[in-house]
Amino acid sequence: MALTLDKDWWRQAVIYQIYPRSFKDSNGDGIGDIKGVTSKISYLQSLHIDAIWLSPFYPSALADGGYDVDDYRDVDPKLGTLAEFDEMLEKLHEVGIHVFVDIVPNHSSNRHRWFQEAINSEPGSAARNRYIFRDGKGADGELPPTNWISHFAPSAWSHESTQGGKHGQWYCHLFAPEQPDFNWDNEEVGEDFLTTLKFWADRGVDGFRIDVAHMLKKDLSNPLKDVPEPVTLDSNIAGNEILFDRDEVHEVYKKWRELFNRYNPPRVAVAEAWGKPESIHRYASPEELGQAFNFDLLLADFQADNYREIVSRNFAAATQYGSSSTWVFSNHDQVRPATRYALPLGSDLIAFKNSNGASSSYDLIRGTNAAIAAQMFALALPGCTYIYQGEELGLPEVLDIAEDQIQDPQYLRNHKIDKGRDGCRVPLPWTTSGTSFGFGSGGAHLPQPDNFGQYSVEAESGVTGSPLEIFRRAIALRKELMCAEELTWHETNNPELLHLSRPNGWHCVTNFGRTNVALPKNLTFIHSSQPLAGGELPGASTVWLQA
Ligand code: BGC
C-alpha cells in the first residue's frame, strides 16, 4: 500500500507509539533497536495503524530514557545507524505507514556538544548564552538563583561545578541535572532546531511529537523572578506563566509551520503541552503544530459523565481551532490503563505503585475490559487516536520492579516519592516463553514478570476475544467506517451508558457500569470489546452497531 499524499491523512489516523528500547531487540544486547522495529513491520501492518511515533532513539546516556539528547541528528549506536533508520523508514512507507519522530527542544543532555562548550566557557560568553546560566544568590553565590523546582530533583538549578565548570555559576534544568534547558531567547537555538526538523523531514519523516512544547519560552528578564508556588510544576497554577505556556512560545511554532508547509504533503506535528485546558488548542491550530495531545481521558476515571463531558469539550475546542481532536489513554510516562481501571474510582495511583501494587480491591479483569472498551469508544470518535505499544495486548503495568533495577530519574532523584514510569516501559512480550519472551536473545533491560508470556503477541494472535484481535478488527473496521468529523450523542436514560453515532450511521455504545444492558433497537451488530451476553452489552464494554 503506497503512502497517501492526502495532506489531511493525520486528522483521523491511528498512531502507534513505539518506545524503541523496549519494543524489539535485534542484536541481543537487551535493548530494543531500529532493526528490531524493521523486523516487526508485518506486525505493525497487522494492526492497521496509519503511523508510528518513535520515542527518542538519538545518542543519549539515558539519564531520562533518551529524553536527554546528545545529538539531535543521529541514531544512538546502541540502537542502530542512520542507514538503518532510513531503511526502516523506507520499508514502513512501502506498506503505507507514516513515521513521527520525537523532538526534545526544551533541553539537551549535558553531553551535548553545546553544553560541553558552555561549561568550558566564560560567564557571559556566546556558548553559555545557548543555555540558562546565572550567578547564585547569597554572599558567595552559594544559593540557587530562584526557587524554581525541577521535575526530577528538588531544585531546577545545579551548580556548574557538578558538571566540571569552574566559574561558580548555576545552570537551569526543569528536568534532571543531565538535561540543561536551552535559552530559547537566543535565536541560534531556534535556528538549530529548524535545521534538525529539516534534517528529518528531508529524510522523509512525516511528523514530529514535540516534547513539553509549552516549556520552551520562559520569563528570563533579569533579575529572574521566583514562582509563587514552587511546590508544583503544574502549569495551571497562577504565576507559573513565568515558566510555562507563554504567548511567545507560539511564535516558535508558527516558524515551524512555515517549514512543515514547504513539504508535500506538509509535515505534521503533535504538541505534548500540559497547559491550561483553554490554551492547549492554540498549539494545535493549523498555523502552528496541527495537533496537541488531549490528556483528559488519560487522567479521567472510567465513568460515563466524565467521558461525555471531556469528549464534547475537546471536540468543540478542536473544531474551533481548526485542528482535529486527539484521544490518548496511555504513553511511556503513564500507568497502563488496564491497571488504572483495575482500581476503585479515585484511587491514589502513586501510593499504589509505591506499594508494589498492594491493594485488595485490584480487579485486573475489570481493568482490562474497561481499557479495551475505552479504546473502542475512542476509536469511534472523530479525530486521531494514539495507542502505546502493548496497549493492544491489554498489558498491565509491571508493579514489582525491585528498587535496584529502577531506571527512571523520576524515582531516583525525586526523593523516591513516586516509583516512576518503568512499569509501563518493560520490554514487550512477543512469545509465550523463551528468553525475554521473544524480545531479544540477550534478556531485557527491565525485568519482565514470569506471567508476561500470557500477554504476548504469540499468545493472543488468532485467539478470538483476545485484546489483540479485538484491536486489530476495531482498527481495520474503523478504516472502512471512517466519515466526516462529526458526532451526535443519543440519550440513554442510563447514567452508566454512552451512545453516540457518526454521520454514516455508525453507532457506538459503551457500558461503564457492572451489569448487562439491552442494546438500542433496529441497529446491526458490527463489533464489540467483549462478547454480548444473551444479546446484551456486559459491564465495561463497548459495542459498534450500524444503522
Ligand atoms: C517526556 C518524558 C520526559 C520529559 C522530559 C516528557 O514529557 O514524555 O518522558 O521525561 O518530557 O523530556
Coordinates of C-alpha atoms and ligand atoms in Angstrom, one line a residue:
M1 CA 0.0 0.0 0.0
A2 CA 1.6 3.3 -1.1
L3 CA 1.8 6.2 1.3
T4 CA -1.1 8.6 0.9
L5 CA -0.3 12.1 -0.3
D6 CA -3.6 13.4 1.3
K7 CA -2.5 16.4 3.3
D8 CA -5.1 15.6 6.0
W9 CA -4.1 11.9 6.4
W10 CA -3.4 12.5 10.1
R11 CA -6.7 14.1 11.1
Q12 CA -8.4 10.8 11.8
A13 CA -5.4 8.5 12.0
V14 CA -4.4 5.8 14.4
I15 CA -0.9 6.4 15.6
Y16 CA 1.0 3.7 17.5
Q17 CA 3.8 4.9 19.9
I18 CA 7.0 2.8 19.9
Y19 CA 9.3 3.2 22.8
P20 CA 12.3 1.8 20.8
R21 CA 14.4 0.5 23.7
S22 CA 11.5 -1.7 24.8
F23 CA 9.9 -2.8 21.5
K24 CA 12.2 -5.4 19.9
D25 CA 15.9 -6.1 20.3
S26 CA 17.6 -7.4 17.1
N27 CA 21.1 -7.9 18.4
G28 CA 20.7 -9.5 21.8
D29 CA 22.1 -6.6 23.9
G30 CA 18.9 -6.3 26.0
I31 CA 18.0 -3.0 24.4
G32 CA 15.4 -2.6 21.6
D33 CA 16.6 -1.1 18.4
I34 CA 15.8 0.3 15.0
K35 CA 16.4 -3.1 13.2
G36 CA 14.0 -4.5 15.8
V37 CA 11.3 -2.1 14.6
T38 CA 12.1 -3.0 11.0
S39 CA 11.8 -6.7 11.8
K40 CA 8.3 -6.2 13.1
I41 CA 6.8 -4.2 10.2
S42 CA 4.4 -7.0 9.3
Y43 CA 3.1 -7.0 12.9
L44 CA 2.6 -3.2 12.7
Q45 CA 0.8 -3.7 9.4
S46 CA -1.5 -6.3 11.0
L47 CA -2.6 -3.6 13.4
H48 CA -3.9 -1.5 10.5
I49 CA -2.3 1.6 12.0
D50 CA -1.6 4.7 9.9
A51 CA 1.6 5.8 11.6
I52 CA 4.1 5.1 14.3
W53 CA 5.6 7.7 16.7
L54 CA 9.1 6.7 17.8
S55 CA 10.2 8.0 21.2
P56 CA 13.8 9.3 21.1
F57 CA 16.4 7.0 19.6
Y58 CA 19.2 9.6 19.5
P59 CA 22.6 9.2 21.1
S60 CA 22.0 9.5 24.9
A61 CA 23.4 8.4 28.2
L62 CA 19.8 7.6 29.2
A63 CA 19.6 9.8 32.2
D64 CA 16.0 10.2 31.3
G65 CA 15.2 7.3 29.0
G66 CA 16.6 9.1 25.9
Y67 CA 14.8 12.4 26.5
D68 CA 18.4 13.6 27.3
V69 CA 19.7 14.0 23.8
D70 CA 23.4 14.3 22.9
D71 CA 22.9 14.8 19.2
Y72 CA 19.5 15.5 17.5
R73 CA 20.7 14.5 14.1
D74 CA 21.9 10.9 14.7
V75 CA 21.0 7.5 15.9
D76 CA 22.3 6.1 19.2
P77 CA 24.9 3.4 18.3
K78 CA 23.2 1.1 20.8
L79 CA 20.0 1.4 18.7
G80 CA 21.5 1.4 15.2
T81 CA 22.7 3.8 12.5
L82 CA 21.2 6.5 10.3
A83 CA 21.3 4.0 7.4
E84 CA 19.2 1.6 9.4
F85 CA 16.8 4.4 10.2
D86 CA 16.5 5.2 6.5
E87 CA 15.9 1.5 5.7
M88 CA 13.2 1.3 8.4
L89 CA 11.5 4.4 7.1
E90 CA 11.5 3.3 3.5
K91 CA 10.1 -0.1 4.4
L92 CA 7.4 1.4 6.6
H93 CA 6.5 3.8 3.8
E94 CA 6.3 0.9 1.4
V95 CA 3.5 -0.6 3.4
G96 CA 1.7 2.8 3.9
I97 CA 2.8 3.5 7.5
H98 CA 3.9 7.1 8.3
V99 CA 6.6 7.9 10.8
F100 CA 6.8 10.5 13.6
V101 CA 10.0 11.2 15.5
D102 CA 10.2 12.8 18.9
I103 CA 11.8 16.3 19.1
V104 CA 13.0 17.4 22.5
P105 CA 13.5 21.2 22.2
N106 CA 13.3 22.3 25.9
H107 CA 16.6 20.8 26.9
S108 CA 19.6 18.8 25.6
S109 CA 21.7 16.4 27.5
N110 CA 24.7 17.5 29.5
R111 CA 26.8 15.6 26.9
H112 CA 25.6 17.7 24.0
R113 CA 28.5 19.5 22.2
W114 CA 26.9 22.9 23.0
F115 CA 26.6 22.2 26.7
Q116 CA 30.2 20.9 26.9
E117 CA 31.3 24.1 25.2
A118 CA 29.2 26.2 27.6
I119 CA 30.6 24.6 30.7
N120 CA 34.1 25.2 29.4
S121 CA 33.5 28.9 28.5
E122 CA 33.4 32.1 30.5
P123 CA 30.2 33.6 32.0
G124 CA 28.6 35.9 29.5
S125 CA 30.1 34.0 26.5
A126 CA 28.1 33.2 23.4
A127 CA 28.5 29.5 24.3
R128 CA 26.9 30.0 27.7
N129 CA 24.1 32.0 26.2
R130 CA 22.6 29.0 24.5
Y131 CA 21.6 27.7 27.9
I132 CA 20.5 29.4 31.1
F133 CA 23.5 30.2 33.3
R134 CA 23.2 32.6 36.2
D135 CA 25.1 33.7 39.3
G136 CA 23.8 32.3 42.5
K137 CA 22.3 34.2 45.4
G138 CA 23.8 34.6 48.9
A139 CA 27.1 36.3 49.9
D140 CA 29.1 33.9 47.8
G141 CA 26.6 32.9 45.2
E142 CA 26.1 29.7 47.1
L143 CA 22.3 29.6 46.7
P144 CA 20.3 28.8 43.6
P145 CA 19.2 32.0 41.6
T146 CA 15.5 31.3 42.0
N147 CA 13.1 28.9 43.8
W148 CA 12.2 27.1 40.5
I149 CA 11.9 23.4 41.0
S150 CA 12.7 20.5 38.7
H151 CA 10.6 17.5 37.8
F152 CA 13.3 15.1 38.8
A153 CA 15.2 16.9 41.5
P154 CA 14.5 19.4 44.3
S155 CA 15.9 22.5 42.5
A156 CA 15.8 23.4 38.8
W157 CA 19.4 24.8 39.3
S158 CA 22.6 22.8 39.6
H159 CA 26.0 24.4 40.4
E160 CA 28.2 24.2 37.3
S161 CA 30.9 22.6 39.4
T162 CA 28.8 19.4 39.3
Q163 CA 29.5 19.3 35.6
G164 CA 33.1 20.3 35.8
G165 CA 32.6 24.1 35.4
K166 CA 35.0 26.4 37.1
H167 CA 33.2 29.8 37.2
G168 CA 30.8 29.4 40.1
Q169 CA 27.6 29.9 38.2
W170 CA 24.4 27.8 38.2
Y171 CA 22.5 26.4 35.2
C172 CA 18.8 25.7 34.9
H173 CA 17.2 22.3 34.2
L174 CA 13.5 21.8 34.7
F175 CA 14.1 18.1 34.5
A176 CA 17.2 16.1 35.6
P177 CA 20.6 17.8 36.1
E178 CA 21.7 15.9 33.0
Q179 CA 19.0 17.9 31.0
P180 CA 20.1 21.5 30.8
D181 CA 17.4 23.8 29.5
F182 CA 18.1 25.8 26.3
N183 CA 17.8 29.5 26.2
W184 CA 15.0 30.0 23.7
D185 CA 15.5 33.8 23.7
N186 CA 18.7 33.0 21.8
E187 CA 18.0 32.9 18.0
E188 CA 20.8 30.4 17.4
V189 CA 18.8 27.8 19.4
G190 CA 15.7 28.3 17.3
E191 CA 17.8 28.2 14.1
D192 CA 19.4 24.9 15.1
F193 CA 16.0 23.3 15.8
L194 CA 14.8 24.3 12.4
T195 CA 17.9 22.6 11.0
T196 CA 17.0 19.5 13.0
L197 CA 13.4 19.4 11.8
K198 CA 14.6 19.9 8.2
F199 CA 17.2 17.1 8.6
W200 CA 14.4 14.6 9.5
A201 CA 11.8 16.0 7.2
D202 CA 14.3 15.8 4.2
R203 CA 14.9 12.1 5.0
G204 CA 11.1 11.6 4.6
V205 CA 9.9 11.7 8.2
D206 CA 6.2 12.6 8.1
G207 CA 5.7 14.2 11.5
F208 CA 7.0 15.2 14.9
R209 CA 6.0 14.8 18.5
I210 CA 7.1 17.8 20.4
D211 CA 8.3 17.1 24.0
V212 CA 7.0 19.5 26.6
A213 CA 6.1 22.0 23.9
H214 CA 4.7 24.5 26.4
M215 CA 8.0 25.0 28.3
L216 CA 10.4 26.4 25.8
K217 CA 9.9 30.1 26.5
K218 CA 10.5 31.4 30.0
D219 CA 10.5 34.8 31.5
L220 CA 14.2 35.3 31.6
S221 CA 14.2 39.0 32.2
N222 CA 16.8 40.0 34.9
P223 CA 16.6 39.6 37.8
L224 CA 14.8 36.3 37.4
K225 CA 11.6 36.0 39.2
D226 CA 10.6 33.4 41.8
V227 CA 7.5 31.4 41.1
P228 CA 4.7 31.9 43.6
E229 CA 4.1 28.2 44.4
P230 CA 7.4 26.4 43.8
V231 CA 5.9 23.2 45.1
T232 CA 4.4 22.2 41.8
L233 CA 5.3 22.2 38.1
D234 CA 1.6 22.2 37.2
S235 CA 1.2 24.9 34.6
N236 CA -2.4 25.5 35.7
I237 CA -1.1 27.3 38.8
A238 CA -1.4 31.0 38.6
G239 CA 2.0 32.6 38.4
N240 CA 3.6 29.6 36.8
E241 CA 3.4 31.5 33.5
I242 CA 6.9 32.6 34.3
L243 CA 7.9 29.2 33.2
F244 CA 5.1 27.7 31.1
D245 CA 2.7 28.3 28.3
R246 CA 3.8 31.8 27.5
D247 CA 2.5 33.7 24.5
E248 CA 5.9 33.9 22.9
V249 CA 6.2 30.1 22.5
H250 CA 3.6 30.3 19.8
E251 CA 5.9 32.3 17.6
V252 CA 8.3 29.4 17.6
Y253 CA 5.6 27.0 16.3
K254 CA 4.5 29.5 13.6
K255 CA 8.0 29.3 12.2
W256 CA 8.0 25.6 12.4
R257 CA 4.7 25.5 10.5
E258 CA 6.3 27.6 7.7
L259 CA 8.9 24.9 7.3
F260 CA 6.4 22.0 7.5
N261 CA 4.3 23.5 4.8
R262 CA 7.2 23.5 2.4
Y263 CA 6.8 19.7 2.1
N264 CA 4.3 17.7 0.2
P265 CA 2.3 16.6 2.0
P266 CA 3.0 19.1 4.7
R267 CA 4.7 17.7 7.8
V268 CA 2.6 17.2 10.8
A269 CA 3.3 17.7 14.5
V270 CA 1.7 17.0 17.8
A271 CA 2.4 19.0 20.9
E272 CA 2.8 17.5 24.3
A273 CA 1.6 20.6 26.2
W274 CA 0.4 20.4 29.7
G275 CA -1.1 23.8 29.6
K276 CA -4.3 25.3 30.8
P277 CA -7.3 23.5 29.1
E278 CA -8.3 26.6 27.2
S279 CA -4.8 27.2 25.9
I280 CA -3.7 23.7 24.7
H281 CA -5.6 24.1 21.5
R282 CA -3.6 27.0 20.4
Y283 CA -0.6 24.7 19.9
A284 CA -2.8 22.5 17.6
S285 CA -4.1 25.3 15.3
P286 CA -3.3 25.0 11.6
E287 CA -0.9 28.0 11.9
E288 CA 1.1 26.0 14.4
L289 CA 1.6 22.3 15.0
G290 CA -1.8 20.9 13.9
Q291 CA -2.4 18.7 16.8
A292 CA -1.9 18.6 20.6
F293 CA -2.3 15.6 22.9
N294 CA -5.5 15.8 24.9
F295 CA -4.7 14.0 28.1
D296 CA -8.1 14.5 29.7
L297 CA -9.3 10.9 29.0
L298 CA -6.0 9.6 30.2
L299 CA -6.4 11.4 33.5
A300 CA -10.1 10.6 33.9
D301 CA -11.9 7.8 35.8
F302 CA -13.8 5.3 33.7
Q303 CA -17.2 7.0 34.1
A304 CA -19.8 7.9 31.6
D305 CA -20.4 11.5 32.6
N306 CA -16.7 12.2 32.7
Y307 CA -16.1 10.8 29.3
R308 CA -19.0 12.6 27.7
E309 CA -18.0 16.0 29.1
I310 CA -14.4 15.5 28.0
V311 CA -15.2 14.5 24.5
S312 CA -17.7 17.3 24.0
R313 CA -15.4 19.9 25.4
N314 CA -12.3 18.8 23.4
F315 CA -14.2 18.2 20.2
A316 CA -15.7 21.7 20.3
A317 CA -12.3 23.3 21.1
A318 CA -10.5 21.3 18.3
T319 CA -13.3 22.4 15.8
Q320 CA -13.0 26.0 16.9
Y321 CA -9.2 26.0 16.3
G322 CA -9.4 24.0 13.0
S323 CA -7.4 21.1 14.4
S324 CA -8.5 17.5 14.8
S325 CA -9.2 16.1 18.3
T326 CA -6.7 13.6 19.8
W327 CA -7.6 10.8 22.2
V328 CA -5.0 9.3 24.4
F329 CA -5.1 6.7 27.2
S330 CA -1.5 5.8 27.6
N331 CA 2.1 6.6 26.9
H332 CA 5.6 5.9 28.2
D333 CA 5.0 8.2 31.2
Q334 CA 1.7 6.9 32.5
V335 CA 0.4 3.9 34.4
R336 CA -1.0 1.4 31.9
P337 CA -4.8 1.8 31.5
A338 CA -5.6 -1.9 32.3
T339 CA -4.0 -1.3 35.7
R340 CA -5.5 2.2 36.3
Y341 CA -9.0 1.0 35.6
A342 CA -8.5 -2.1 37.8
L343 CA -8.5 0.2 40.8
P344 CA -11.6 1.7 42.6
L345 CA -12.5 5.2 41.3
G346 CA -10.4 7.9 42.7
S347 CA -7.5 5.6 43.9
D348 CA -4.1 7.1 44.7
L349 CA -2.0 5.7 41.8
I350 CA 1.3 6.8 43.2
A351 CA 0.7 5.1 46.6
F352 CA -0.5 2.0 44.7
K353 CA 2.7 2.0 42.6
N354 CA 4.9 2.6 45.7
S355 CA 3.3 -0.3 47.5
N356 CA 4.3 -2.6 44.5
G357 CA 0.6 -3.0 43.7
A358 CA -0.7 -4.0 47.1
S359 CA -4.5 -3.4 47.1
S360 CA -7.2 -5.8 48.0
S361 CA -9.6 -4.2 45.5
Y362 CA -7.4 -4.5 42.4
D363 CA -9.6 -6.2 39.8
L364 CA -7.5 -6.7 36.6
I365 CA -10.2 -8.4 34.7
R366 CA -12.5 -5.4 35.1
G367 CA -9.5 -3.1 34.4
T368 CA -8.5 -4.8 31.2
N369 CA -12.1 -4.9 29.9
A370 CA -12.5 -1.2 30.7
A371 CA -9.3 -0.3 29.0
I372 CA -10.3 -2.1 25.8
A373 CA -13.8 -0.7 26.0
A374 CA -12.4 2.8 26.4
Q375 CA -10.2 2.5 23.4
M376 CA -13.0 1.2 21.2
F377 CA -15.1 4.1 22.4
A378 CA -12.2 6.5 21.4
L379 CA -11.7 4.7 18.1
A380 CA -15.3 5.6 17.2
L381 CA -14.8 9.3 17.8
P382 CA -13.9 11.9 15.2
G383 CA -10.2 12.6 15.4
C384 CA -6.9 10.9 15.9
T385 CA -6.2 8.1 18.4
Y386 CA -2.9 7.3 19.9
I387 CA -2.1 3.8 21.1
Y388 CA 1.0 3.0 23.2
Q389 CA 2.9 -0.2 22.4
G390 CA 1.4 -3.1 24.5
E391 CA -1.9 -1.4 24.9
E392 CA -3.2 -3.6 22.1
L393 CA -2.2 -6.6 24.2
G394 CA -4.0 -5.4 27.3
L395 CA -0.7 -5.3 29.1
P396 CA -0.9 -4.3 32.7
E397 CA 1.7 -2.1 34.5
V398 CA 4.6 -4.1 35.9
L399 CA 4.3 -3.2 39.6
D400 CA 7.1 -5.1 41.3
I401 CA 10.3 -3.8 39.8
A402 CA 12.9 -4.1 42.5
E403 CA 14.4 -0.8 43.7
D404 CA 17.9 -1.6 42.5
Q405 CA 16.5 -2.1 38.9
I406 CA 14.6 1.1 38.7
Q407 CA 16.0 3.3 35.9
D408 CA 13.6 6.3 36.0
P409 CA 15.1 9.5 37.3
Q410 CA 11.6 10.5 38.5
Y411 CA 12.1 8.0 41.3
L412 CA 15.8 8.1 41.8
R413 CA 16.1 11.9 42.0
N414 CA 12.8 12.9 43.3
H415 CA 13.2 11.7 46.9
K416 CA 11.8 8.4 45.9
I417 CA 8.3 10.0 46.1
D418 CA 7.0 8.2 43.1
K419 CA 8.2 4.8 41.9
G420 CA 8.2 6.2 38.5
R421 CA 7.5 5.2 34.9
D422 CA 9.5 2.0 34.4
G423 CA 6.4 -0.2 34.9
C424 CA 5.0 0.8 31.6
R425 CA 8.4 0.6 29.8
V426 CA 9.1 -3.1 30.4
P427 CA 10.1 -4.8 27.1
L428 CA 7.2 -6.2 25.1
P429 CA 6.5 -10.0 25.2
W430 CA 6.4 -11.4 21.7
T431 CA 6.3 -15.1 22.5
T432 CA 4.7 -17.2 25.3
S433 CA 8.1 -18.5 26.5
G434 CA 11.9 -18.3 25.8
T435 CA 14.5 -15.6 26.6
S436 CA 12.8 -12.4 27.4
F437 CA 9.6 -13.7 25.8
G438 CA 10.9 -13.1 22.3
F439 CA 12.0 -9.5 23.0
G440 CA 15.6 -10.5 22.2
S441 CA 18.1 -13.2 22.7
G442 CA 20.0 -11.4 25.5
G443 CA 17.4 -10.7 28.1
A444 CA 15.5 -7.5 28.7
H445 CA 16.8 -4.2 30.1
L446 CA 13.9 -4.0 32.6
P447 CA 12.7 -7.2 34.3
Q448 CA 9.6 -8.9 32.8
P449 CA 7.3 -10.7 35.2
D450 CA 7.0 -14.5 34.9
N451 CA 3.5 -14.3 33.6
F452 CA 4.3 -11.9 30.7
G453 CA 4.0 -14.7 28.1
Q454 CA 0.3 -14.8 28.6
Y455 CA 0.1 -11.3 27.2
S456 CA 2.4 -12.0 24.3
V457 CA 1.7 -11.4 20.6
E458 CA 2.0 -15.2 20.1
A459 CA -0.5 -16.0 22.9
E460 CA -3.1 -13.6 21.6
S461 CA -2.7 -13.9 17.8
G462 CA -5.6 -15.7 16.2
V463 CA -7.4 -16.1 19.5
T464 CA -11.0 -14.8 19.3
G465 CA -11.7 -12.3 22.0
S466 CA -8.1 -11.6 22.9
P467 CA -7.3 -7.9 23.3
L468 CA -5.0 -8.0 20.2
E469 CA -7.7 -9.5 17.9
I470 CA -10.3 -7.0 19.3
F471 CA -8.0 -4.1 18.5
R472 CA -7.0 -5.4 15.1
R473 CA -10.5 -5.8 14.0
A474 CA -11.6 -2.5 15.5
I475 CA -8.9 -0.5 13.7
A476 CA -9.5 -2.3 10.4
L477 CA -13.2 -1.7 10.7
R478 CA -12.7 1.9 11.7
K479 CA -10.9 2.5 8.4
E480 CA -13.9 1.2 6.5
L481 CA -16.3 3.2 8.6
M482 CA -14.4 6.5 8.5
C483 CA -16.5 9.5 7.7
A484 CA -16.9 13.2 8.4
E485 CA -15.5 14.6 11.7
E486 CA -18.9 14.9 13.4
L487 CA -20.7 13.1 16.2
T488 CA -24.2 13.0 17.7
W489 CA -25.0 12.0 21.3
H490 CA -28.1 9.9 21.9
E491 CA -29.8 10.0 25.3
T492 CA -29.8 6.6 27.0
N493 CA -31.7 7.2 30.3
N494 CA -29.0 5.3 32.0
P495 CA -26.2 7.3 33.7
E496 CA -23.7 4.5 33.1
L497 CA -24.3 4.2 29.3
L498 CA -23.0 6.5 26.5
H499 CA -24.4 6.2 23.0
L500 CA -23.0 8.2 20.1
S501 CA -23.2 8.0 16.3
R502 CA -21.3 9.3 13.3
P503 CA -22.9 10.8 10.2
N504 CA -22.8 7.5 8.2
G505 CA -24.9 5.6 10.8
W506 CA -22.0 4.1 12.7
H507 CA -23.1 3.8 16.4
C508 CA -21.0 3.2 19.4
V509 CA -22.4 2.3 22.8
T510 CA -20.3 2.0 25.9
N511 CA -21.4 0.4 29.2
F512 CA -19.4 1.9 32.1
G513 CA -21.4 0.0 34.7
R514 CA -21.2 -3.5 36.0
T515 CA -24.5 -5.0 34.8
N516 CA -25.6 -6.1 31.4
V517 CA -27.7 -3.6 29.4
A518 CA -30.0 -4.0 26.4
L519 CA -28.8 -2.7 23.0
P520 CA -30.6 0.1 21.2
K521 CA -33.2 -1.3 18.8
N522 CA -33.0 -1.6 15.0
L523 CA -29.2 -1.5 14.7
T524 CA -27.0 -4.2 13.3
F525 CA -24.1 -5.5 15.3
I526 CA -20.6 -4.9 13.9
H527 CA -18.0 -5.5 16.7
S528 CA -17.7 -5.5 20.5
S529 CA -15.0 -5.4 23.0
Q530 CA -16.5 -8.4 24.9
P531 CA -18.9 -11.0 23.6
L532 CA -22.5 -9.9 24.1
A533 CA -24.3 -11.7 27.0
G534 CA -27.6 -13.1 25.7
G535 CA -27.8 -10.2 23.3
E536 CA -27.0 -7.6 26.0
L537 CA -23.9 -5.5 26.5
P538 CA -21.9 -6.6 29.5
G539 CA -20.3 -4.1 32.0
A540 CA -17.1 -2.4 31.0
S541 CA -17.6 -3.0 27.3
T542 CA -18.3 -1.2 24.0
V543 CA -20.3 -2.3 21.0
W544 CA -20.3 -0.8 17.5
L545 CA -23.6 -1.0 15.6
Q546 CA -24.7 0.1 12.1
A547 CA -28.0 1.8 11.3
Ligands
BGC1 C1 8.5 13.0 28.2 C2 9.1 12.4 29.4 C3 10.4 13.1 29.7 C4 10.2 14.6 29.8 C5 11.4 15.4 29.7 C6 8.2 14.4 28.8 O1 7.1 14.9 28.7 O2 7.4 12.3 27.7 O3 9.4 11.0 29.2 O4 10.9 12.7 30.9 O5 9.3 15.1 28.8 O6 11.9 15.3 28.5

